[in-house]
């Protein structure tokens, strides 16, 4: 029996990859299946050969060899009581923060041949399914963006002791790994900068204070201003949204028109706050200096461009992926926290 398939049509094999890479078939198999103890240089050589030959690993066979799926899930967990006109997917894809997280995670997963699946968990059933998926081997582990303070998913993952890493400190102490930025340090950078500019009437627009990021940025800023001799700092909750930043600035100007310096706990909120200042004829930074937090694309899109506290989102997300892969490979069996240092980025707004 003969085949009509020509050599040009034949799918590339492990042997083809091994020949191009100049290594044994067994080495190629170990690299593709993410078996440990392979020299990093060989790892690169083999994956370059995979790209050159166009070889596509058989995921089913790979799973049988390794006992793993070669996939992890990025889970975005948000409260289910969202407004009808504010769809979850719209917020997810429009907020620059999420794109930066995805980019950082993929920078680690791609060289390892690990696939990323996006999962949206908006209710208790969805959270339970995430845990079940890891336990049943649908994915090898999860990295989690938990966006509301009463989220049960971190606790479910911790109790199940499955491979998981959070972006940001959990709202309550629990045995789960996470990465975060030194928020108090970042808030102090903003406070010290406004004080150094000579601002006499300082206020802040906070994020949701029932979330660790919102509470820490508010408390850190107030504590730093207290050390500067400022006993009272007015605060308005902007809920980490553009519209919330607008509303908070409107209230701030109505109740404290003397304000000459504002720390806004996210760049997205700061963008909204700057628009309100323009509408009220306020010059930034001459009348009101504004400092944001994140150093997202919103900081560059703002007018004027925003002085802000940078959290290295891509680096933090990449570290999440590294911690998770180490846990999946059983190179790390205890929970771990990694805290990144913030940096003040000076631009035109302060």
mmCIF file of C-alpha atoms in Angstrom:
data_model
loop_
_atom_site.group_PDB
_atom_site.id
_atom_site.type_symbol
_atom_site.label_atom_id
_atom_site.label_comp_id
_atom_site.label_asym_id
_atom_site.label_seq_id
_atom_site.Cartn_x
_atom_site.Cartn_y
_atom_site.Cartn_z
ATOM 1 C CA UNK A 1 0.000 0.000 0.000
ATOM 2 C CA UNK A 2 1.412 3.375 -0.958
ATOM 3 C CA UNK A 3 0.766 6.850 0.418
ATOM 4 C CA UNK A 4 -0.121 9.881 -1.671
ATOM 5 C CA UNK A 5 1.622 12.134 0.892
ATOM 6 C CA UNK A 6 4.791 13.741 -0.473
ATOM 7 C CA UNK A 7 7.833 14.453 1.733
ATOM 8 C CA UNK A 8 6.950 18.157 1.614
ATOM 9 C CA UNK A 9 3.538 17.355 3.068
ATOM 10 C CA UNK A 10 4.837 15.090 5.853
ATOM 11 C CA UNK A 11 4.334 16.515 9.321
ATOM 12 C CA UNK A 12 7.604 17.186 11.187
ATOM 13 C CA UNK A 13 8.523 14.689 13.894
ATOM 14 C CA UNK A 14 10.616 14.627 17.051
ATOM 15 C CA UNK A 15 13.413 13.118 14.963
ATOM 16 C CA UNK A 16 13.327 16.156 12.655
ATOM 17 C CA UNK A 17 13.572 18.514 15.634
ATOM 18 C CA UNK A 18 16.448 16.467 17.090
ATOM 19 C CA UNK A 19 18.346 16.575 13.772
ATOM 20 C CA UNK A 20 17.982 20.365 13.449
ATOM 21 C CA UNK A 21 18.890 20.931 17.119
ATOM 22 C CA UNK A 22 21.819 18.506 17.022
ATOM 23 C CA UNK A 23 20.625 16.626 20.102
ATOM 24 C CA UNK A 24 19.067 13.242 20.828
ATOM 25 C CA UNK A 25 15.381 12.480 20.434
ATOM 26 C CA UNK A 26 15.229 11.832 24.186
ATOM 27 C CA UNK A 27 16.531 15.346 24.916
ATOM 28 C CA UNK A 28 13.915 16.869 22.613
ATOM 29 C CA UNK A 29 11.217 14.873 24.401
ATOM 30 C CA UNK A 30 12.420 16.034 27.810
ATOM 31 C CA UNK A 31 12.406 19.688 26.751
ATOM 32 C CA UNK A 32 8.993 19.581 25.089
ATOM 33 C CA UNK A 33 7.485 17.760 28.062
ATOM 34 C CA UNK A 34 8.989 20.282 30.518
ATOM 35 C CA UNK A 35 10.963 17.589 32.328
ATOM 36 C CA UNK A 36 13.309 19.171 34.852
ATOM 37 C CA UNK A 37 17.115 19.135 34.854
ATOM 38 C CA UNK A 38 17.566 20.126 31.216
ATOM 39 C CA UNK A 39 20.335 22.629 30.516
ATOM 40 C CA UNK A 40 18.767 26.068 29.806
ATOM 41 C CA UNK A 41 20.892 26.483 26.669
ATOM 42 C CA UNK A 42 19.641 23.166 25.316
ATOM 43 C CA UNK A 43 16.118 24.284 26.171
ATOM 44 C CA UNK A 44 16.498 27.299 23.873
ATOM 45 C CA UNK A 45 18.186 25.307 21.109
ATOM 46 C CA UNK A 46 15.383 22.747 21.083
ATOM 47 C CA UNK A 47 12.568 25.318 21.039
ATOM 48 C CA UNK A 48 14.335 27.192 18.229
ATOM 49 C CA UNK A 49 14.421 23.913 16.317
ATOM 50 C CA UNK A 50 10.723 23.364 17.037
ATOM 51 C CA UNK A 51 10.023 26.783 15.523
ATOM 52 C CA UNK A 52 12.263 26.085 12.514
ATOM 53 C CA UNK A 53 10.688 22.714 11.713
ATOM 54 C CA UNK A 54 7.128 23.707 12.514
ATOM 55 C CA UNK A 55 6.751 20.721 14.825
ATOM 56 C CA UNK A 56 3.518 20.735 16.846
ATOM 57 C CA UNK A 57 3.668 18.709 20.093
ATOM 58 C CA UNK A 58 0.882 16.217 20.684
ATOM 59 C CA UNK A 59 -0.681 17.583 23.857
ATOM 60 C CA UNK A 60 -2.527 14.353 24.663
ATOM 61 C CA UNK A 61 0.671 12.303 24.476
ATOM 62 C CA UNK A 62 2.544 14.949 26.436
ATOM 63 C CA UNK A 63 -0.066 14.821 29.188
ATOM 64 C CA UNK A 64 0.321 11.037 29.471
ATOM 65 C CA UNK A 65 4.097 11.392 29.890
ATOM 66 C CA UNK A 66 4.110 14.252 32.398
ATOM 67 C CA UNK A 67 0.802 13.869 34.208
ATOM 68 C CA UNK A 68 0.191 17.545 33.393
ATOM 69 C CA UNK A 69 -1.924 19.389 30.859
ATOM 70 C CA UNK A 70 0.631 22.026 29.886
ATOM 71 C CA UNK A 71 -1.979 24.723 30.544
ATOM 72 C CA UNK A 72 -2.617 27.165 33.353
ATOM 73 C CA UNK A 73 -5.586 29.473 33.843
ATOM 74 C CA UNK A 74 -5.579 33.218 34.399
ATOM 75 C CA UNK A 75 -8.685 33.662 36.534
ATOM 76 C CA UNK A 76 -10.282 37.075 36.841
ATOM 77 C CA UNK A 77 -12.617 36.928 39.814
ATOM 78 C CA UNK A 78 -15.123 39.748 40.165
ATOM 79 C CA UNK A 79 -18.376 40.230 42.050
ATOM 80 C CA UNK A 80 -21.460 39.145 40.140
ATOM 81 C CA UNK A 81 -23.514 42.277 40.990
ATOM 82 C CA UNK A 82 -22.195 44.275 38.051
ATOM 83 C CA UNK A 83 -24.262 46.978 36.421
ATOM 84 C CA UNK A 84 -26.092 45.852 33.294
ATOM 85 C CA UNK A 85 -24.392 48.567 31.250
ATOM 86 C CA UNK A 86 -20.891 47.658 32.504
ATOM 87 C CA UNK A 87 -20.166 44.190 31.071
ATOM 88 C CA UNK A 88 -17.321 42.309 32.662
ATOM 89 C CA UNK A 89 -15.614 41.548 29.347
ATOM 90 C CA UNK A 90 -15.738 45.186 28.311
ATOM 91 C CA UNK A 91 -13.991 46.227 31.501
ATOM 92 C CA UNK A 92 -11.483 43.415 31.225
ATOM 93 C CA UNK A 93 -10.315 44.263 27.723
ATOM 94 C CA UNK A 94 -10.479 48.056 28.089
ATOM 95 C CA UNK A 95 -8.445 48.416 31.305
ATOM 96 C CA UNK A 96 -4.723 48.614 30.397
ATOM 97 C CA UNK A 97 -3.801 46.879 33.659
ATOM 98 C CA UNK A 98 -5.177 43.534 32.479
ATOM 99 C CA UNK A 99 -3.246 43.606 29.224
ATOM 100 C CA UNK A 100 -0.034 44.240 31.145
ATOM 101 C CA UNK A 101 -0.738 41.258 33.411
ATOM 102 C CA UNK A 102 -1.403 38.964 30.447
ATOM 103 C CA UNK A 103 1.789 40.127 28.735
ATOM 104 C CA UNK A 104 3.886 39.482 31.836
ATOM 105 C CA UNK A 105 2.461 35.995 32.372
ATOM 106 C CA UNK A 106 2.943 35.022 28.718
ATOM 107 C CA UNK A 107 6.563 36.198 28.752
ATOM 108 C CA UNK A 108 7.287 33.266 31.087
ATOM 109 C CA UNK A 109 4.843 30.690 29.723
ATOM 110 C CA UNK A 110 5.702 30.929 26.020
ATOM 111 C CA UNK A 111 9.351 29.836 26.327
ATOM 112 C CA UNK A 112 8.176 26.921 28.477
ATOM 113 C CA UNK A 113 5.551 25.810 25.971
ATOM 114 C CA UNK A 114 2.765 26.302 28.526
ATOM 115 C CA UNK A 115 -0.617 27.525 27.327
ATOM 116 C CA UNK A 116 -2.697 30.207 29.046
ATOM 117 C CA UNK A 117 -6.468 29.970 29.365
ATOM 118 C CA UNK A 118 -8.605 32.930 30.438
ATOM 119 C CA UNK A 119 -11.341 32.148 32.946
ATOM 120 C CA UNK A 120 -13.887 34.633 34.302
ATOM 121 C CA UNK A 121 -15.306 33.789 37.731
ATOM 122 C CA UNK A 122 -18.249 35.971 38.657
ATOM 123 C CA UNK A 123 -20.184 33.865 41.158
ATOM 124 C CA UNK A 124 -19.830 31.066 43.703
ATOM 125 C CA UNK A 125 -20.480 28.299 41.175
ATOM 126 C CA UNK A 126 -17.784 29.645 38.855
ATOM 127 C CA UNK A 127 -15.295 29.832 41.746
ATOM 128 C CA UNK A 128 -16.053 26.243 42.740
ATOM 129 C CA UNK A 129 -15.555 25.152 39.127
ATOM 130 C CA UNK A 130 -12.101 26.768 39.042
ATOM 131 C CA UNK A 131 -11.015 24.653 42.015
ATOM 132 C CA UNK A 132 -12.582 21.528 40.485
ATOM 133 C CA UNK A 133 -10.804 22.134 37.172
ATOM 134 C CA UNK A 134 -7.406 22.144 38.907
ATOM 135 C CA UNK A 135 -8.216 19.097 41.026
ATOM 136 C CA UNK A 136 -9.502 17.153 38.004
ATOM 137 C CA UNK A 137 -6.505 18.019 35.843
ATOM 138 C CA UNK A 138 -8.207 20.359 33.387
ATOM 139 C CA UNK A 139 -5.424 22.867 34.103
ATOM 140 C CA UNK A 140 -2.238 22.521 36.135
ATOM 141 C CA UNK A 141 -2.712 25.643 38.263
ATOM 142 C CA UNK A 142 -4.096 29.178 38.331
ATOM 143 C CA UNK A 143 -2.931 32.760 38.621
ATOM 144 C CA UNK A 144 -5.684 34.928 40.058
ATOM 145 C CA UNK A 145 -6.731 38.544 39.813
ATOM 146 C CA UNK A 146 -9.182 38.987 42.673
ATOM 147 C CA UNK A 147 -11.135 42.200 42.145
ATOM 148 C CA UNK A 148 -13.535 42.371 45.065
ATOM 149 C CA UNK A 149 -13.007 42.225 48.835
ATOM 150 C CA UNK A 150 -15.453 39.411 49.628
ATOM 151 C CA UNK A 151 -14.121 37.072 46.953
ATOM 152 C CA UNK A 152 -14.234 33.479 48.179
ATOM 153 C CA UNK A 153 -11.956 32.090 45.463
ATOM 154 C CA UNK A 154 -8.604 32.717 47.241
ATOM 155 C CA UNK A 155 -9.830 30.877 50.334
ATOM 156 C CA UNK A 156 -11.222 27.991 48.249
ATOM 157 C CA UNK A 157 -7.879 27.621 46.487
ATOM 158 C CA UNK A 158 -5.931 27.816 49.749
ATOM 159 C CA UNK A 159 -8.142 25.220 51.424
ATOM 160 C CA UNK A 160 -7.818 22.893 48.432
ATOM 161 C CA UNK A 161 -3.993 23.303 48.503
ATOM 162 C CA UNK A 162 -3.838 23.412 44.686
ATOM 163 C CA UNK A 163 -1.156 25.345 42.763
ATOM 164 C CA UNK A 164 -2.271 29.004 42.775
ATOM 165 C CA UNK A 165 -0.741 32.487 42.951
ATOM 166 C CA UNK A 166 -2.545 35.785 43.561
ATOM 167 C CA UNK A 167 -1.805 39.221 42.156
ATOM 168 C CA UNK A 168 -1.863 41.336 45.309
ATOM 169 C CA UNK A 169 -2.076 40.485 48.989
ATOM 170 C CA UNK A 170 -5.259 38.567 49.874
ATOM 171 C CA UNK A 171 -7.918 40.466 51.803
ATOM 172 C CA UNK A 172 -7.471 38.104 54.772
ATOM 173 C CA UNK A 173 -4.412 36.115 55.893
ATOM 174 C CA UNK A 174 -4.340 32.659 54.303
ATOM 175 C CA UNK A 175 -1.774 30.112 53.063
ATOM 176 C CA UNK A 176 -1.598 31.133 49.402
ATOM 177 C CA UNK A 177 1.299 32.585 47.403
ATOM 178 C CA UNK A 178 1.094 36.136 46.073
ATOM 179 C CA UNK A 179 3.054 38.971 44.508
ATOM 180 C CA UNK A 180 2.504 42.602 45.434
ATOM 181 C CA UNK A 181 4.060 46.057 45.371
ATOM 182 C CA UNK A 182 5.250 47.837 48.528
ATOM 183 C CA UNK A 183 2.165 50.040 48.613
ATOM 184 C CA UNK A 184 3.022 52.037 51.720
ATOM 185 C CA UNK A 185 6.370 52.897 50.166
ATOM 186 C CA UNK A 186 4.641 54.036 46.990
ATOM 187 C CA UNK A 187 2.175 56.208 48.866
ATOM 188 C CA UNK A 188 5.076 57.764 50.771
ATOM 189 C CA UNK A 189 6.800 58.615 47.488
ATOM 190 C CA UNK A 190 3.682 60.515 46.417
ATOM 191 C CA UNK A 191 3.325 62.299 49.764
ATOM 192 C CA UNK A 192 6.957 63.346 49.933
ATOM 193 C CA UNK A 193 6.848 64.665 46.374
ATOM 194 C CA UNK A 194 3.750 66.806 46.980
ATOM 195 C CA UNK A 195 5.278 68.136 50.204
ATOM 196 C CA UNK A 196 8.536 68.944 48.418
ATOM 197 C CA UNK A 197 6.561 70.943 45.840
ATOM 198 C CA UNK A 198 5.233 73.083 48.665
ATOM 199 C CA UNK A 199 1.611 71.896 48.531
ATOM 200 C CA UNK A 200 -0.207 73.199 51.623
ATOM 201 C CA UNK A 201 -3.692 71.712 51.185
ATOM 202 C CA UNK A 202 -3.354 68.071 50.211
ATOM 203 C CA UNK A 203 -6.142 65.565 49.604
ATOM 204 C CA UNK A 204 -6.442 62.057 48.164
ATOM 205 C CA UNK A 205 -8.810 60.136 45.908
ATOM 206 C CA UNK A 206 -8.642 56.555 47.150
ATOM 207 C CA UNK A 207 -9.576 53.263 45.595
ATOM 208 C CA UNK A 208 -12.150 51.011 47.231
ATOM 209 C CA UNK A 209 -11.037 50.954 50.860
ATOM 210 C CA UNK A 210 -12.481 47.481 51.469
ATOM 211 C CA UNK A 211 -9.782 46.132 49.145
ATOM 212 C CA UNK A 212 -6.161 45.801 50.351
ATOM 213 C CA UNK A 213 -4.773 47.986 47.529
ATOM 214 C CA UNK A 214 -7.248 50.787 48.242
ATOM 215 C CA UNK A 215 -6.844 50.680 52.017
ATOM 216 C CA UNK A 216 -3.040 50.440 51.925
ATOM 217 C CA UNK A 217 -2.614 53.358 49.508
ATOM 218 C CA UNK A 218 -4.921 55.534 51.605
ATOM 219 C CA UNK A 219 -3.371 54.648 54.962
ATOM 220 C CA UNK A 220 0.163 54.834 53.601
ATOM 221 C CA UNK A 221 -0.442 58.309 52.174
ATOM 222 C CA UNK A 222 -2.058 59.630 55.353
ATOM 223 C CA UNK A 223 0.726 58.204 57.488
ATOM 224 C CA UNK A 224 3.387 59.777 55.270
ATOM 225 C CA UNK A 225 1.612 63.145 55.295
ATOM 226 C CA UNK A 226 1.340 62.960 59.086
ATOM 227 C CA UNK A 227 5.116 62.644 59.227
ATOM 228 C CA UNK A 228 5.219 65.801 57.100
ATOM 229 C CA UNK A 229 3.166 67.564 59.799
ATOM 230 C CA UNK A 230 -0.210 67.317 58.020
ATOM 231 C CA UNK A 231 -2.728 66.063 60.576
ATOM 232 C CA UNK A 232 -5.775 65.759 58.296
ATOM 233 C CA UNK A 233 -6.008 64.618 54.682
ATOM 234 C CA UNK A 234 -9.494 64.689 53.079
ATOM 235 C CA UNK A 235 -10.259 61.482 51.198
ATOM 236 C CA UNK A 236 -12.860 60.571 48.570
ATOM 237 C CA UNK A 237 -13.467 57.047 47.256
ATOM 238 C CA UNK A 238 -13.162 56.782 43.474
ATOM 239 C CA UNK A 239 -13.627 53.002 43.295
ATOM 240 C CA UNK A 240 -10.677 52.518 40.913
ATOM 241 C CA UNK A 241 -12.721 53.714 37.883
ATOM 242 C CA UNK A 242 -12.468 56.699 35.538
ATOM 243 C CA UNK A 243 -16.002 57.788 36.386
ATOM 244 C CA UNK A 244 -15.300 57.357 40.094
ATOM 245 C CA UNK A 245 -12.280 59.629 39.758
ATOM 246 C CA UNK A 246 -14.452 62.277 38.116
ATOM 247 C CA UNK A 247 -17.112 62.110 40.838
ATOM 248 C CA UNK A 248 -14.543 62.173 43.636
ATOM 249 C CA UNK A 249 -12.793 65.242 42.193
ATOM 250 C CA UNK A 250 -16.115 67.066 41.817
ATOM 251 C CA UNK A 251 -16.828 66.478 45.505
ATOM 252 C CA UNK A 252 -13.310 67.401 46.512
ATOM 253 C CA UNK A 253 -13.427 70.758 44.707
ATOM 254 C CA UNK A 254 -16.895 71.513 46.107
ATOM 255 C CA UNK A 255 -15.931 70.778 49.709
ATOM 256 C CA UNK A 256 -12.243 71.751 49.676
ATOM 257 C CA UNK A 257 -11.710 74.366 46.927
ATOM 258 C CA UNK A 258 -8.392 75.340 48.510
ATOM 259 C CA UNK A 259 -6.834 71.967 47.563
ATOM 260 C CA UNK A 260 -3.474 72.376 45.801
ATOM 261 C CA UNK A 261 -2.187 68.790 45.754
ATOM 262 C CA UNK A 262 -3.922 65.437 45.189
ATOM 263 C CA UNK A 263 -2.714 61.848 45.364
ATOM 264 C CA UNK A 264 -4.996 59.656 43.233
ATOM 265 C CA UNK A 265 -4.650 55.946 43.982
ATOM 266 C CA UNK A 266 -4.797 54.808 40.336
ATOM 267 C CA UNK A 267 -3.948 56.358 36.984
ATOM 268 C CA UNK A 268 -7.385 55.539 35.574
ATOM 269 C CA UNK A 269 -9.043 57.532 38.371
ATOM 270 C CA UNK A 270 -6.469 60.300 37.959
ATOM 271 C CA UNK A 271 -7.358 60.616 34.274
ATOM 272 C CA UNK A 272 -10.968 61.289 35.263
ATOM 273 C CA UNK A 273 -9.888 63.698 38.002
ATOM 274 C CA UNK A 274 -7.732 65.698 35.555
ATOM 275 C CA UNK A 275 -10.694 66.100 33.204
ATOM 276 C CA UNK A 276 -12.741 67.646 36.028
ATOM 277 C CA UNK A 277 -9.913 70.005 36.960
ATOM 278 C CA UNK A 278 -9.802 71.202 33.347
ATOM 279 C CA UNK A 279 -13.571 71.728 33.354
ATOM 280 C CA UNK A 280 -13.221 73.904 36.467
ATOM 281 C CA UNK A 281 -10.483 75.992 34.903
ATOM 282 C CA UNK A 282 -7.787 74.653 37.217
ATOM 283 C CA UNK A 283 -4.239 74.633 35.878
ATOM 284 C CA UNK A 284 -2.255 71.453 36.541
ATOM 285 C CA UNK A 285 0.221 71.559 38.223
ATOM 286 C CA UNK A 286 0.185 75.331 38.921
ATOM 287 C CA UNK A 287 -3.167 75.371 40.741
ATOM 288 C CA UNK A 288 -3.395 71.686 41.672
ATOM 289 C CA UNK A 289 -0.570 69.134 41.477
ATOM 290 C CA UNK A 290 -1.703 65.556 40.786
ATOM 291 C CA UNK A 291 0.161 62.284 41.427
ATOM 292 C CA UNK A 292 -1.267 58.932 40.323
ATOM 293 C CA UNK A 293 -0.410 55.289 40.988
ATOM 294 C CA UNK A 294 0.373 52.416 38.554
ATOM 295 C CA UNK A 295 2.205 54.030 35.601
ATOM 296 C CA UNK A 296 -0.290 52.538 33.169
ATOM 297 C CA UNK A 297 -0.973 53.733 29.631
ATOM 298 C CA UNK A 298 -3.549 56.093 31.179
ATOM 299 C CA UNK A 299 -0.661 58.088 32.677
ATOM 300 C CA UNK A 300 0.741 58.842 29.230
ATOM 301 C CA UNK A 301 -2.701 59.469 27.715
ATOM 302 C CA UNK A 302 -3.588 62.015 30.415
ATOM 303 C CA UNK A 303 -3.370 65.752 29.742
ATOM 304 C CA UNK A 304 -1.006 66.811 31.143
ATOM 305 C CA UNK A 305 0.914 63.546 31.317
ATOM 306 C CA UNK A 306 0.742 62.117 34.798
ATOM 307 C CA UNK A 307 3.411 62.004 37.466
ATOM 308 C CA UNK A 308 2.765 58.618 39.038
ATOM 309 C CA UNK A 309 4.020 55.833 41.270
ATOM 310 C CA UNK A 310 5.047 52.929 39.078
ATOM 311 C CA UNK A 311 4.271 49.380 40.050
ATOM 312 C CA UNK A 312 6.121 46.996 37.697
ATOM 313 C CA UNK A 313 3.015 45.096 36.587
ATOM 314 C CA UNK A 314 4.703 43.071 33.839
ATOM 315 C CA UNK A 315 7.515 41.987 36.170
ATOM 316 C CA UNK A 316 5.038 41.118 38.908
ATOM 317 C CA UNK A 317 2.897 39.078 36.532
ATOM 318 C CA UNK A 318 5.967 37.253 35.226
ATOM 319 C CA UNK A 319 6.941 36.396 38.808
ATOM 320 C CA UNK A 320 3.437 35.023 39.390
ATOM 321 C CA UNK A 321 3.966 32.657 36.463
ATOM 322 C CA UNK A 322 7.417 31.602 37.713
ATOM 323 C CA UNK A 323 6.094 30.903 41.218
ATOM 324 C CA UNK A 324 3.227 28.864 39.800
ATOM 325 C CA UNK A 325 5.425 26.788 37.491
ATOM 326 C CA UNK A 326 7.795 26.076 40.392
ATOM 327 C CA UNK A 327 4.854 24.876 42.473
ATOM 328 C CA UNK A 328 3.506 22.728 39.639
ATOM 329 C CA UNK A 329 6.946 21.181 39.131
ATOM 330 C CA UNK A 330 7.159 20.603 42.910
ATOM 331 C CA UNK A 331 10.271 22.754 43.146
ATOM 332 C CA UNK A 332 8.456 24.870 45.763
ATOM 333 C CA UNK A 333 6.103 23.330 48.292
ATOM 334 C CA UNK A 334 5.534 26.258 50.642
ATOM 335 C CA UNK A 335 3.599 29.451 50.047
ATOM 336 C CA UNK A 336 5.656 32.443 49.006
ATOM 337 C CA UNK A 337 5.216 36.212 48.836
ATOM 338 C CA UNK A 338 7.304 38.456 46.572
ATOM 339 C CA UNK A 339 7.111 42.221 47.136
ATOM 340 C CA UNK A 340 8.304 44.629 44.434
ATOM 341 C CA UNK A 341 9.599 48.151 45.018
ATOM 342 C CA UNK A 342 7.663 51.075 43.490
ATOM 343 C CA UNK A 343 9.235 54.034 41.700
ATOM 344 C CA UNK A 344 8.128 57.644 41.318
ATOM 345 C CA UNK A 345 7.902 58.605 37.621
ATOM 346 C CA UNK A 346 8.059 62.367 37.134
ATOM 347 C CA UNK A 347 5.992 63.945 34.373
ATOM 348 C CA UNK A 348 4.083 67.202 33.887
ATOM 349 C CA UNK A 349 1.198 66.908 36.386
ATOM 350 C CA UNK A 350 3.298 67.399 39.560
#
